[in-house]
Short mmCIF file of C-alpha atoms and ligand atoms in Angstrom, two decimals:
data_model
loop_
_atom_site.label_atom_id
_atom_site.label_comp_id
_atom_site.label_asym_id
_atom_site.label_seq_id
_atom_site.Cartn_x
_atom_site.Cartn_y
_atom_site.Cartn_z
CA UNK A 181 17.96 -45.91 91.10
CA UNK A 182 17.46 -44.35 94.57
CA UNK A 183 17.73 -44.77 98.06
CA UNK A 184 16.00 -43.74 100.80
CA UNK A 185 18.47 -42.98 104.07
CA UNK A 186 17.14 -42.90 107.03
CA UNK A 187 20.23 -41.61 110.53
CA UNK A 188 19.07 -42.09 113.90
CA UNK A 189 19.81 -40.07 116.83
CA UNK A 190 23.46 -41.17 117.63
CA UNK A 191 24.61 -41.03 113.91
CA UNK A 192 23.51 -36.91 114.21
CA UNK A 193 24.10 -36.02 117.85
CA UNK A 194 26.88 -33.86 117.22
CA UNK A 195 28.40 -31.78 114.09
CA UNK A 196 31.31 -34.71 114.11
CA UNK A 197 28.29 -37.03 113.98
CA UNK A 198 27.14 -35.00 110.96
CA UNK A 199 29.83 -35.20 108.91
CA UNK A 200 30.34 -38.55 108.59
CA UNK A 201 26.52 -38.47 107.61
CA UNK A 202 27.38 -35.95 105.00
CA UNK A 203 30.45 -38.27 103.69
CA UNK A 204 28.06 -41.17 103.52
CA UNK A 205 25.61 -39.61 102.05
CA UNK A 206 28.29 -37.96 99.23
CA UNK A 207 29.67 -41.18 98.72
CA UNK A 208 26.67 -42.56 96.47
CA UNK A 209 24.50 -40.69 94.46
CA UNK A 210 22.00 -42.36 94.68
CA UNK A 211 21.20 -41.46 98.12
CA UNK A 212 19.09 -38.81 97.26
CA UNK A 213 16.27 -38.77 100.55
CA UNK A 214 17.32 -38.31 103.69
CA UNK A 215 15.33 -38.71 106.44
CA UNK A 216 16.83 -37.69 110.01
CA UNK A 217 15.81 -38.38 113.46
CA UNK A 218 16.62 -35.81 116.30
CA UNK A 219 20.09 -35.38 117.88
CA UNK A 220 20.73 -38.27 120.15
CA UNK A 221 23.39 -38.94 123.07
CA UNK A 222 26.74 -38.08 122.45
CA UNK A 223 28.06 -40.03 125.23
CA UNK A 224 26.34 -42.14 127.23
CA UNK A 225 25.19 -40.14 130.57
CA UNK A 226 23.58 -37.31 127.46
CA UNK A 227 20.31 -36.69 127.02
CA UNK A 228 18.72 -36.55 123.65
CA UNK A 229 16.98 -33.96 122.19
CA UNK A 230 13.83 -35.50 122.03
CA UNK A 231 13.59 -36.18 126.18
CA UNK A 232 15.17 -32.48 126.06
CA UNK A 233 11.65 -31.59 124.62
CA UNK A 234 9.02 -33.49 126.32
CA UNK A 235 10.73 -32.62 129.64
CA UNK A 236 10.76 -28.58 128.75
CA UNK A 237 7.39 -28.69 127.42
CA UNK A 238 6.24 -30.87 130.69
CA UNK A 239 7.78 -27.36 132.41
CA UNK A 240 5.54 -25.11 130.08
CA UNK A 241 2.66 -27.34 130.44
CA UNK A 242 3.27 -26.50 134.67
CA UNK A 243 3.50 -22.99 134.20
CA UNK A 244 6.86 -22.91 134.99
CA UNK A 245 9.94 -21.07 133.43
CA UNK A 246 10.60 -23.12 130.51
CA UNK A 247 13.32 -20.98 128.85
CA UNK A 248 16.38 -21.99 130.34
CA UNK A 249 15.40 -25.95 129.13
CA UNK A 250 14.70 -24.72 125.66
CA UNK A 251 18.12 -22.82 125.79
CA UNK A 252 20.41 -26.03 126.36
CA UNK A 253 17.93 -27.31 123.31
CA UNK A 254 18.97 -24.21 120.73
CA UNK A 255 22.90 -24.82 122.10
CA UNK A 256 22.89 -28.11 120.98
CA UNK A 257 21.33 -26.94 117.38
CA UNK A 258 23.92 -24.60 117.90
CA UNK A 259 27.16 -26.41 118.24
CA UNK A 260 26.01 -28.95 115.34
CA UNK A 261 25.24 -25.55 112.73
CA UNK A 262 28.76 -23.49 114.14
CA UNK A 263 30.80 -27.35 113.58
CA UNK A 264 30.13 -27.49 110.01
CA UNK A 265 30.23 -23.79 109.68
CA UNK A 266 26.32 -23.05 108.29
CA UNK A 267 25.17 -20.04 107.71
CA UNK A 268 21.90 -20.58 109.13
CA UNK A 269 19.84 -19.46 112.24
CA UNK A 270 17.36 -21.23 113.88
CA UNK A 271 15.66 -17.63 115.65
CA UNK A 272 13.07 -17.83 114.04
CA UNK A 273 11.63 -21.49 114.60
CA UNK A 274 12.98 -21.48 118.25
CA UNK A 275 10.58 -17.77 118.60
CA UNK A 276 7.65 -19.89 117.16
CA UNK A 277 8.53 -22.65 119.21
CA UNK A 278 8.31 -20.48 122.46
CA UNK A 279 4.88 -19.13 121.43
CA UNK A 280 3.46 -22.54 120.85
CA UNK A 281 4.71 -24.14 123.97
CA UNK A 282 2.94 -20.55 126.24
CA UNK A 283 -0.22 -21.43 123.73
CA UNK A 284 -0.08 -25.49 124.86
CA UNK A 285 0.30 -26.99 121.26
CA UNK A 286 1.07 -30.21 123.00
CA UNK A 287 3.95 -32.92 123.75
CA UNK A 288 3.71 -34.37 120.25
CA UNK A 289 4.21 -30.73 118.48
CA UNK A 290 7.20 -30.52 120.75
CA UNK A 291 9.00 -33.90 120.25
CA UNK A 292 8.33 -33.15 116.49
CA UNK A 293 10.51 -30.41 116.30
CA UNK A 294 13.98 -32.19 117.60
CA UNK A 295 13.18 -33.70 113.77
CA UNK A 296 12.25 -30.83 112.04
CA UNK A 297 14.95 -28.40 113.56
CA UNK A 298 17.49 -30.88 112.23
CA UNK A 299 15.99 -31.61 108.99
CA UNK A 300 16.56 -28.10 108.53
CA UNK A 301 20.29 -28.01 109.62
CA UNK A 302 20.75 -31.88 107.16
CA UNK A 303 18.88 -30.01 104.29
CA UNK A 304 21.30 -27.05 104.43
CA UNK A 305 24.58 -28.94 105.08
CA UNK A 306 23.56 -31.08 102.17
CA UNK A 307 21.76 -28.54 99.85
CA UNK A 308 19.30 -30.63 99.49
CA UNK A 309 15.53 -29.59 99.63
CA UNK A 310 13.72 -28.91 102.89
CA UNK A 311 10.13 -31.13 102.88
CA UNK A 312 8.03 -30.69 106.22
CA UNK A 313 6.76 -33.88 107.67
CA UNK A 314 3.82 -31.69 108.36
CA UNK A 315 3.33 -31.52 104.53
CA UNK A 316 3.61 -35.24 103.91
CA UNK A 317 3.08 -37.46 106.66
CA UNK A 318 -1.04 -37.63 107.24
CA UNK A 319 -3.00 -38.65 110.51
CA UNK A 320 -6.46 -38.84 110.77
CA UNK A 321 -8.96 -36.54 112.80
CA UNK A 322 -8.89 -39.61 116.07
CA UNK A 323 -4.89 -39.71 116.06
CA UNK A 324 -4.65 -42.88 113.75
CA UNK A 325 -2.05 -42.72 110.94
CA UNK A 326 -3.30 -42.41 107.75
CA UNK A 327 -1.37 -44.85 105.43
CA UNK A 328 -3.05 -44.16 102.15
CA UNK A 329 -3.48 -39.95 101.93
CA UNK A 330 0.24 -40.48 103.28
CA UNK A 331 1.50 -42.32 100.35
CA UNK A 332 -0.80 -39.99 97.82
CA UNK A 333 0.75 -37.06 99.54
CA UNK A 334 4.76 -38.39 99.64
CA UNK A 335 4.57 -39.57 96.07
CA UNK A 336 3.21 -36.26 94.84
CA UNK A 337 5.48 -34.18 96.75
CA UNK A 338 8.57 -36.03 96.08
CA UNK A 339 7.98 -36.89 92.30
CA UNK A 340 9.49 -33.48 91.01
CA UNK A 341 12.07 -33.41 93.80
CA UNK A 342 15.18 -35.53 92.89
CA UNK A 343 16.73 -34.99 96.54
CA UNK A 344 15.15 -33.65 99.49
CA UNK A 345 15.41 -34.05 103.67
CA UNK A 346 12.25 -35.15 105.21
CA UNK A 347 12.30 -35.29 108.83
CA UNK A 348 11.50 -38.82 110.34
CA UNK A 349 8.64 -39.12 113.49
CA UNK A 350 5.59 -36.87 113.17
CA UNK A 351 3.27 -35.96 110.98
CA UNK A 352 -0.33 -33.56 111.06
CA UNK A 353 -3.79 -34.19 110.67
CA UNK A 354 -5.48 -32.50 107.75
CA UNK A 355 -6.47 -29.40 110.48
CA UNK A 356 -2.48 -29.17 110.83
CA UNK A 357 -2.29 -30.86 114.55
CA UNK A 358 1.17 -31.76 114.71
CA UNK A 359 1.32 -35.71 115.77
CA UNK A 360 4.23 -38.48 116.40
CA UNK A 361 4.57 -42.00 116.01
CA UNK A 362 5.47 -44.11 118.94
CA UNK A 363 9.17 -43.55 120.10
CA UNK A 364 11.50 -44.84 117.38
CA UNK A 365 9.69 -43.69 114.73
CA UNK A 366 11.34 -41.88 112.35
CA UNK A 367 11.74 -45.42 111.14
CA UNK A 368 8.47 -45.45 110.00
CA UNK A 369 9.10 -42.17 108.22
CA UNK A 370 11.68 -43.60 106.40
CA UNK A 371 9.85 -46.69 105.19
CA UNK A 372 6.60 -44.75 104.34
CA UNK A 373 9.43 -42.44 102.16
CA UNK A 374 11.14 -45.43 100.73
CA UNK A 375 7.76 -46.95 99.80
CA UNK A 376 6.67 -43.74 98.35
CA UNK A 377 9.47 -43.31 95.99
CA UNK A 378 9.44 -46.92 95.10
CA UNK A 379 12.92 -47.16 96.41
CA UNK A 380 15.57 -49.81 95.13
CA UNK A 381 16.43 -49.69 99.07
CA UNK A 382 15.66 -48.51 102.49
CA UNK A 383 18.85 -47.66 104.25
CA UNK A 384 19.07 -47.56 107.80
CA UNK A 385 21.73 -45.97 109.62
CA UNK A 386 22.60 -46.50 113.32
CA UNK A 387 25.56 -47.17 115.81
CA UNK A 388 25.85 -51.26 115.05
CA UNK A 389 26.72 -53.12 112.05
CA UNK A 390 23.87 -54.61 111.27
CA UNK A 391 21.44 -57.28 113.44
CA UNK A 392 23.12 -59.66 115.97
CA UNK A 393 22.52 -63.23 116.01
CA UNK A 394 22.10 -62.82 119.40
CA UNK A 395 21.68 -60.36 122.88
CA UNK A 396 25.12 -59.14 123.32
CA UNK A 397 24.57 -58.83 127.08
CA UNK A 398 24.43 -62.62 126.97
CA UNK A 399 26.89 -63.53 124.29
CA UNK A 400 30.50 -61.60 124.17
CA UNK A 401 30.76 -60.51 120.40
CA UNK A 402 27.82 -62.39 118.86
CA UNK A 403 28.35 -62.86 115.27
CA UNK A 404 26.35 -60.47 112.47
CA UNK A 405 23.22 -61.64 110.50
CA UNK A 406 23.91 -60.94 107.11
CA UNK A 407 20.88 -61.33 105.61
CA UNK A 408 17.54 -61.94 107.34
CA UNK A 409 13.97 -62.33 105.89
CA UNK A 410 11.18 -59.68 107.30
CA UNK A 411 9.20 -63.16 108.78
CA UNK A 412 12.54 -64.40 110.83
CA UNK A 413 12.51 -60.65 112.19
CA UNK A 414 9.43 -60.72 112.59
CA UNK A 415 9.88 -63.99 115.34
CA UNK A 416 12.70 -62.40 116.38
CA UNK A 417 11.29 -59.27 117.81
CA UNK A 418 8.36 -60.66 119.15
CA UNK A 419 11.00 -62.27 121.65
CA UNK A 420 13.07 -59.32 121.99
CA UNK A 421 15.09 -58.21 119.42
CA UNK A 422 15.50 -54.27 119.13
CA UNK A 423 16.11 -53.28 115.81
CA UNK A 424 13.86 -51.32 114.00
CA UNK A 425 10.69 -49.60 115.12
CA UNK A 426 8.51 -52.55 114.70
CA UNK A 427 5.44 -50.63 112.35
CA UNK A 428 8.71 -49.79 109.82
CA UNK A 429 8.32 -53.33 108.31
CA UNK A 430 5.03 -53.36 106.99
CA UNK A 431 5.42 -50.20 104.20
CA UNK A 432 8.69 -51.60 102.43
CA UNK A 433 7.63 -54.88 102.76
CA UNK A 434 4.57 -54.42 100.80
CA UNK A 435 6.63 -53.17 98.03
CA UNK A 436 9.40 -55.71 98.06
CA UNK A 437 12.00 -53.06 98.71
CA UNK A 438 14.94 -54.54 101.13
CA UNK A 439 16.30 -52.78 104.62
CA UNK A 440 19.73 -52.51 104.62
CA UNK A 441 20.68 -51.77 108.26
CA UNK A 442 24.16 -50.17 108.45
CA UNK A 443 26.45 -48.94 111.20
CA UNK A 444 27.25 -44.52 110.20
CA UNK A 445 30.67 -45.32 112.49
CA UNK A 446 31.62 -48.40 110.63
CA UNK A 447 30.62 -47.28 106.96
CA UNK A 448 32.71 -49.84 104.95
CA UNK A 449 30.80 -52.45 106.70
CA UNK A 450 27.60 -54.25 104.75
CA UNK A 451 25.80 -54.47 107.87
CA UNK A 452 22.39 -56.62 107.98
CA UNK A 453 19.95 -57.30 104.39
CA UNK A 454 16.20 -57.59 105.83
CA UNK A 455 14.18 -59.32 102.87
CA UNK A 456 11.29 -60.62 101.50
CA UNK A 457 12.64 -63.97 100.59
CA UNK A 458 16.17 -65.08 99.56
CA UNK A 459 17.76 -67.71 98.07
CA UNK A 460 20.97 -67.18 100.49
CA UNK A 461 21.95 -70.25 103.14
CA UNK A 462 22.54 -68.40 106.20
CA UNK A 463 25.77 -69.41 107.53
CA UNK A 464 24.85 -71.24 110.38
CA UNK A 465 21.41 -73.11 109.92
CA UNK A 466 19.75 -70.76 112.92
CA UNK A 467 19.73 -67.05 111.93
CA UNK A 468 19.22 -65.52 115.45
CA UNK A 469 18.43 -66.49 119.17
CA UNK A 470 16.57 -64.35 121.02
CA UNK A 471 14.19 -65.22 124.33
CA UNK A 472 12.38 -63.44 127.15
CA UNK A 473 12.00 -64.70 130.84
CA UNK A 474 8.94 -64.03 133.13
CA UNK A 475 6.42 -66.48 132.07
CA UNK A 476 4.05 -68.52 133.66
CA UNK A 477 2.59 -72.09 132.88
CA UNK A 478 -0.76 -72.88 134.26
CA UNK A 479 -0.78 -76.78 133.40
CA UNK A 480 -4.40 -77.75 132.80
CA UNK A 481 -5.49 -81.61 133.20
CA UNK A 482 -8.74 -83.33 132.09
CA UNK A 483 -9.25 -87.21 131.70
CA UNK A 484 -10.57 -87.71 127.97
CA UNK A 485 -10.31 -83.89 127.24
CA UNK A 486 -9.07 -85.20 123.82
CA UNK A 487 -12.95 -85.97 123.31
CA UNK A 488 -14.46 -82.86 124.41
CA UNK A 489 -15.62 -80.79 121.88
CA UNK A 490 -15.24 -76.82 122.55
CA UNK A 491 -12.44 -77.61 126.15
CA UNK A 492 -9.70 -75.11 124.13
CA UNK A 493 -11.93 -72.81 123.15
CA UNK A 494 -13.40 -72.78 126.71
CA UNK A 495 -9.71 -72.64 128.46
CA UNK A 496 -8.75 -69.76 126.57
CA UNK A 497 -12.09 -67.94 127.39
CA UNK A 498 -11.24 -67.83 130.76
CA UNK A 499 -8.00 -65.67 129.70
CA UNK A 500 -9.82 -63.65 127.70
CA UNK A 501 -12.65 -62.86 130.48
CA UNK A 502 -10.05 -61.48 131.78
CA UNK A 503 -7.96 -59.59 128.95
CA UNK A 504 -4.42 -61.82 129.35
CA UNK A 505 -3.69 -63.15 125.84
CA UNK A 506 -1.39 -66.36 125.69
CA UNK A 507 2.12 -67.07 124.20
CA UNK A 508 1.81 -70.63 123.43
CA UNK A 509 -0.31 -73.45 124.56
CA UNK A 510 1.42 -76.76 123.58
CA UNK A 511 -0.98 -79.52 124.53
CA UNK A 512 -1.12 -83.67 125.35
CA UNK A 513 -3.86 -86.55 125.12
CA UNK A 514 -5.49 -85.10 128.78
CA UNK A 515 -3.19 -82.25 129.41
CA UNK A 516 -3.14 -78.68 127.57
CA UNK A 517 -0.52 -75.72 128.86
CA UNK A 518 -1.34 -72.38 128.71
CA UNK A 519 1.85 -69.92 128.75
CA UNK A 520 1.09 -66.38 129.64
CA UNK A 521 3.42 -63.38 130.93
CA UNK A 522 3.87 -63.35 134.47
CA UNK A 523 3.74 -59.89 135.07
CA UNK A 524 -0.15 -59.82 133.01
CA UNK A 525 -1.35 -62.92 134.88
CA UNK A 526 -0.03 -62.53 138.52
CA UNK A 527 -3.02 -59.92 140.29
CA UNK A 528 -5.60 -61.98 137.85
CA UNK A 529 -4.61 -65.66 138.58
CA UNK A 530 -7.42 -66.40 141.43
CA UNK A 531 -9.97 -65.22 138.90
CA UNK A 532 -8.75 -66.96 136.06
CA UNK A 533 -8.57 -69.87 138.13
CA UNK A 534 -12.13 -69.45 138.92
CA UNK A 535 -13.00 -68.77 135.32
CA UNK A 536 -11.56 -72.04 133.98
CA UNK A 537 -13.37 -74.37 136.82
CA UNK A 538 -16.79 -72.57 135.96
CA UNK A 539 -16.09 -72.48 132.48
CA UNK A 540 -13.97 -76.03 131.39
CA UNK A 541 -14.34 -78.08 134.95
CA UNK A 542 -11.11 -79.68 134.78
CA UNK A 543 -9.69 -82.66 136.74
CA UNK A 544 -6.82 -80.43 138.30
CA UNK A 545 -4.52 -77.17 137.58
CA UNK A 546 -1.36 -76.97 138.39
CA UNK A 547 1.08 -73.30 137.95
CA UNK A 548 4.59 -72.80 137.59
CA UNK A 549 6.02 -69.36 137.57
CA UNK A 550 9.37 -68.10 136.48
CA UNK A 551 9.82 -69.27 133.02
CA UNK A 552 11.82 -68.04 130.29
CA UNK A 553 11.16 -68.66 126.25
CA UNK A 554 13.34 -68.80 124.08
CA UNK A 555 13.08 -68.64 120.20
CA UNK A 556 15.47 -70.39 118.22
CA UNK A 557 14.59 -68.94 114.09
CA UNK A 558 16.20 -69.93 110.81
CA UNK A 559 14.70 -70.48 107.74
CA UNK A 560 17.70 -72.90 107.13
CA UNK A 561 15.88 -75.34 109.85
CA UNK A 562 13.60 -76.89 107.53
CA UNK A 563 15.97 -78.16 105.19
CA UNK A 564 18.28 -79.42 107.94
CA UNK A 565 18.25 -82.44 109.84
CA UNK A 566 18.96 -82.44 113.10
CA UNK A 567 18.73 -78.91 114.40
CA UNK A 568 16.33 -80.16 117.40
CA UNK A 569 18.29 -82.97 118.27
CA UNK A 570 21.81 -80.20 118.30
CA UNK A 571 19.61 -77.89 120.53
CA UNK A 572 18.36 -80.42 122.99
CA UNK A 573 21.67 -82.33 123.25
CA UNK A 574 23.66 -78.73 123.92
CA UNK A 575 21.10 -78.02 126.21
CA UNK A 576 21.32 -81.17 127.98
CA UNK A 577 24.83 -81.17 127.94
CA UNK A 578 24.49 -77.93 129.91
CA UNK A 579 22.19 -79.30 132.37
CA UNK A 580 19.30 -77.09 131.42
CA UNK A 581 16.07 -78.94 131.62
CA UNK A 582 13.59 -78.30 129.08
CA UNK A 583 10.01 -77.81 130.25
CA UNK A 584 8.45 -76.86 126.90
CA UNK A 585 8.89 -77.37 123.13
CA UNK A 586 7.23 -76.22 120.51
CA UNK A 587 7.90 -76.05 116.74
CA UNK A 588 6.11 -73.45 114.77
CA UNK A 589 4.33 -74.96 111.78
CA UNK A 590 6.29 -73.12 109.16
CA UNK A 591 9.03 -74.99 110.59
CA UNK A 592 10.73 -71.25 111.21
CA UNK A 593 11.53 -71.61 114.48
CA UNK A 594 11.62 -73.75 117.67
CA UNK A 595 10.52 -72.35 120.91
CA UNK A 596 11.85 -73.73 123.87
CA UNK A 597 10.52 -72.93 127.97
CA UNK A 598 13.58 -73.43 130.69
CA UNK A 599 13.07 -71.85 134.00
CA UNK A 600 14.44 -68.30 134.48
CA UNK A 601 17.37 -68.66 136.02
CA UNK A 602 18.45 -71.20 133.11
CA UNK A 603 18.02 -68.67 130.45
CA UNK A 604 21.72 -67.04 129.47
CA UNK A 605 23.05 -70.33 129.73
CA UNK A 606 20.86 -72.27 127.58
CA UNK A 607 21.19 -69.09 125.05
CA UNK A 608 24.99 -69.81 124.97
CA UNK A 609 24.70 -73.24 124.79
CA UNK A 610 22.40 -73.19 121.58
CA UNK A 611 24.96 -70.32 120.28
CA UNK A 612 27.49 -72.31 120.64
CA UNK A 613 27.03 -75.70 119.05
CA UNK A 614 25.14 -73.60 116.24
CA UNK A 615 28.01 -70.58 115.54
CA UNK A 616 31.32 -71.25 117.63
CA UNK A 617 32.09 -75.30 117.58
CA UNK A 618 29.11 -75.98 114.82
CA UNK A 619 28.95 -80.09 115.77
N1 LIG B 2158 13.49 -38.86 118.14
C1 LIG B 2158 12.48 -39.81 118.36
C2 LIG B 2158 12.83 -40.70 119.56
O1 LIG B 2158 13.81 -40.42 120.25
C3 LIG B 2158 12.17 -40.62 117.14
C4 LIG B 2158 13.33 -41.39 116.55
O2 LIG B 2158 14.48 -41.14 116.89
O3 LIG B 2158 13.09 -42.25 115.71
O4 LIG B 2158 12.13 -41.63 119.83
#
């Protein structure tokens, strides 16, 4: 058995931070690869290492004196190795750092090495072995990651290595560029890792217990999801939900190897299961709630457009012309309503508007601005009765006017438009009937 452990930034910002890393880490044997991000806030003003970097190498970059930035970067490295008492020193990588930043080895071979620098620092405090992301981690020549060499190259290296650090977010093409992921991504590194070692689990460590049911800013103490399937997540982020770097999914998924997501302050806690499938009821029919505002509707009408062969295809041309891709487009007999983001649409609207007279000559259009969607997912919903008529009568009963349905056809989720300003409380009043008085 082993498991792959991914800490983010918060859960190794400080040696204190560290330690209760190291005491997790101890606690089960058979969490035997680690993969760190770089030191993140301590408190909440801080800055983390990895805006540390980009920022000093921005001052390189200028020709300015970049020294005293990279400074308050090695004290932080610092304070972390002289808290749990290492005998290391990090001279020599911050010397080599210094020349590469006067030579301009880029923004990504800077942000890389808040990961690497502490990979070093986990490896030692654990004794485990050091393996370079730069070893491991492939991209190809035009910047692309490079899934396959990636997984030749991890399950290689790893296969006579029973525990070893390997730090999360960047990798190198095969001419040794140094190159990162998108922000967030050391949670790719550790699904490529966990996929690569044919993990029982992925472990993810941060500073919540687990995936909410729904935006804390809206609801005061939302309940936990305990277990989630990747597809539900899948909904759910599309409409907001922050939990894992979204490109993390697809690597364990393949493999059928479940994300445990787990809070480093709260150990004893069992946090959230992300699966393939499950056989497990979630407790409360929906399994999260999660919505975005700033939409728009433009409402298009046509008398017998039900009999017109080619009028959706030439609607959505007319977005396309003019690159704005669409959310939804529920339709009736003569009516069909496009949703798109506001903030995509708005400078384009008088062209699109154009587009779809030239292109589909309808009877009239009609917009509405300042829409919110929200995305009610469960895969509970399709064995339950009633779960549209609890949403619309809560939302009713909250005077919230509904000015768009739409169930998926996997019957995974129900999408509902309300108009901005209705959004938190038509969030609480689906949260409610479904988690706090369950009628
Ligand atoms: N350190 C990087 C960031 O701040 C990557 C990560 O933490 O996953 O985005």
């Amino acid at each position: 058995m082993s498991k792959v452990v991914k800490f983010g930034g918060s859960s190794l910002a400080d040696a204190a931070q560290f330690q209760k890393v190291g005491e997790i880490i101890r606690g089960d044997e058979e969490r035997r690869y680690v993969v760190p991000s770089a030191p993140g806030r301590r408190f909440p003003k801080d800055t983390k290492v990895t805006d540390m970097l980009y920022a000093c190498y921005g001052e390189a970059e200028k020709g300015g004196d970049f020294l005293p930035k990279l400074d308050q970067i090695r004290t932080r490295y610092q304070e972390i190795i002289e808290g749990l008492k290492l005998q290391i020193s990090l001279d020599k990588e911050f010397a080599e750092m210094e020349e590469q930043f006067r030579k301009g080895a880029g923004s990504d071979y800077a942000a890389s090495r808040g990961e690497y620098l502490n990979g070093i620092v986990m490896a030692a405090y654990l004794g485990y072995e050091f393996v370079d992301a730069a070893e491991v981690i492939r991209f190809k020549d035009n910047g692309e990651f490079d899934p396959q060499e990636t997984n030749t190259l991890l399950a290689k290296r790893l296969k006579g290595c029973s525990h070893a650090v390997i730090p999360g977010f960047y990798g190198t093409t095969k001419e040794g560029k140094v190159k990162t992921f998108s922000r967030g991504g050391s949670d790719i590194t550790g699904s490529l890792v966990a996929k690569a070692v044919k993990a029982d689990v992925y472990e993810n460590w941060t500073d919540v217990s687990g995936v909410l049911i729904a935006d804390p800013r809206i609801i005061d103490n939302p309940k936990g999801i305990e277990t989630i399937t990747y597809r539900e997540l899948r909904e759910l982020s599309y409409m907001g939900f922050t939990v894992l770097h979204e490109d993390a999914i697809f690597p364990v998924r393949q493999e059928g190897i479940p994300i445990n997501i787990r809070n480093t302050n709260s150990p004893e806690e069992n946090g959230t299961w992300i699966v393939g499938s499950t056989c497990q009821k979630s407790k409360y029919v929906i399994t999260g709630i999660a919505g975005k505002k700033g939409f728009c509707a433009i409402n298009i009408e046509k008398d017998m457009m039900n009999s017109e062969i080619g009028f959706g295809r030439k609607v959505l041309q007319a977005f396309e012309e003019n690159g704005i891709s669409f959310e939804h487009m529920p339709s009736g007999i003569d009516t069909l309503t496009v949703f798109v983001h506001q903030d995509e649409f708005m400078h384009k609207e008088q062209k699109v508007v154009a587009g779809l007279h030239r292109l589909a000559d309808p009877d009239s259009i009609d917009i509405e601005s300042d829409l919110a969607l929200i995305a009610v997912v469960g895969r509970g919903m399709r064995a339950t009765r009633g779960t549209a008529g609890r949403i619309f009568s809560a939302l009713a009963h909250n005077n919230v006017n509904v000015r768009m349905i739409d169930q998926g056809s996997s019957e995974l989720n129900i999408i509902i438009g309300v108009a901005d300003e209705d959004f938190e409380t038509a969030i609480k009043a689906i949260y409610d009937i479904f988690v706090i008085t369950r009628i």
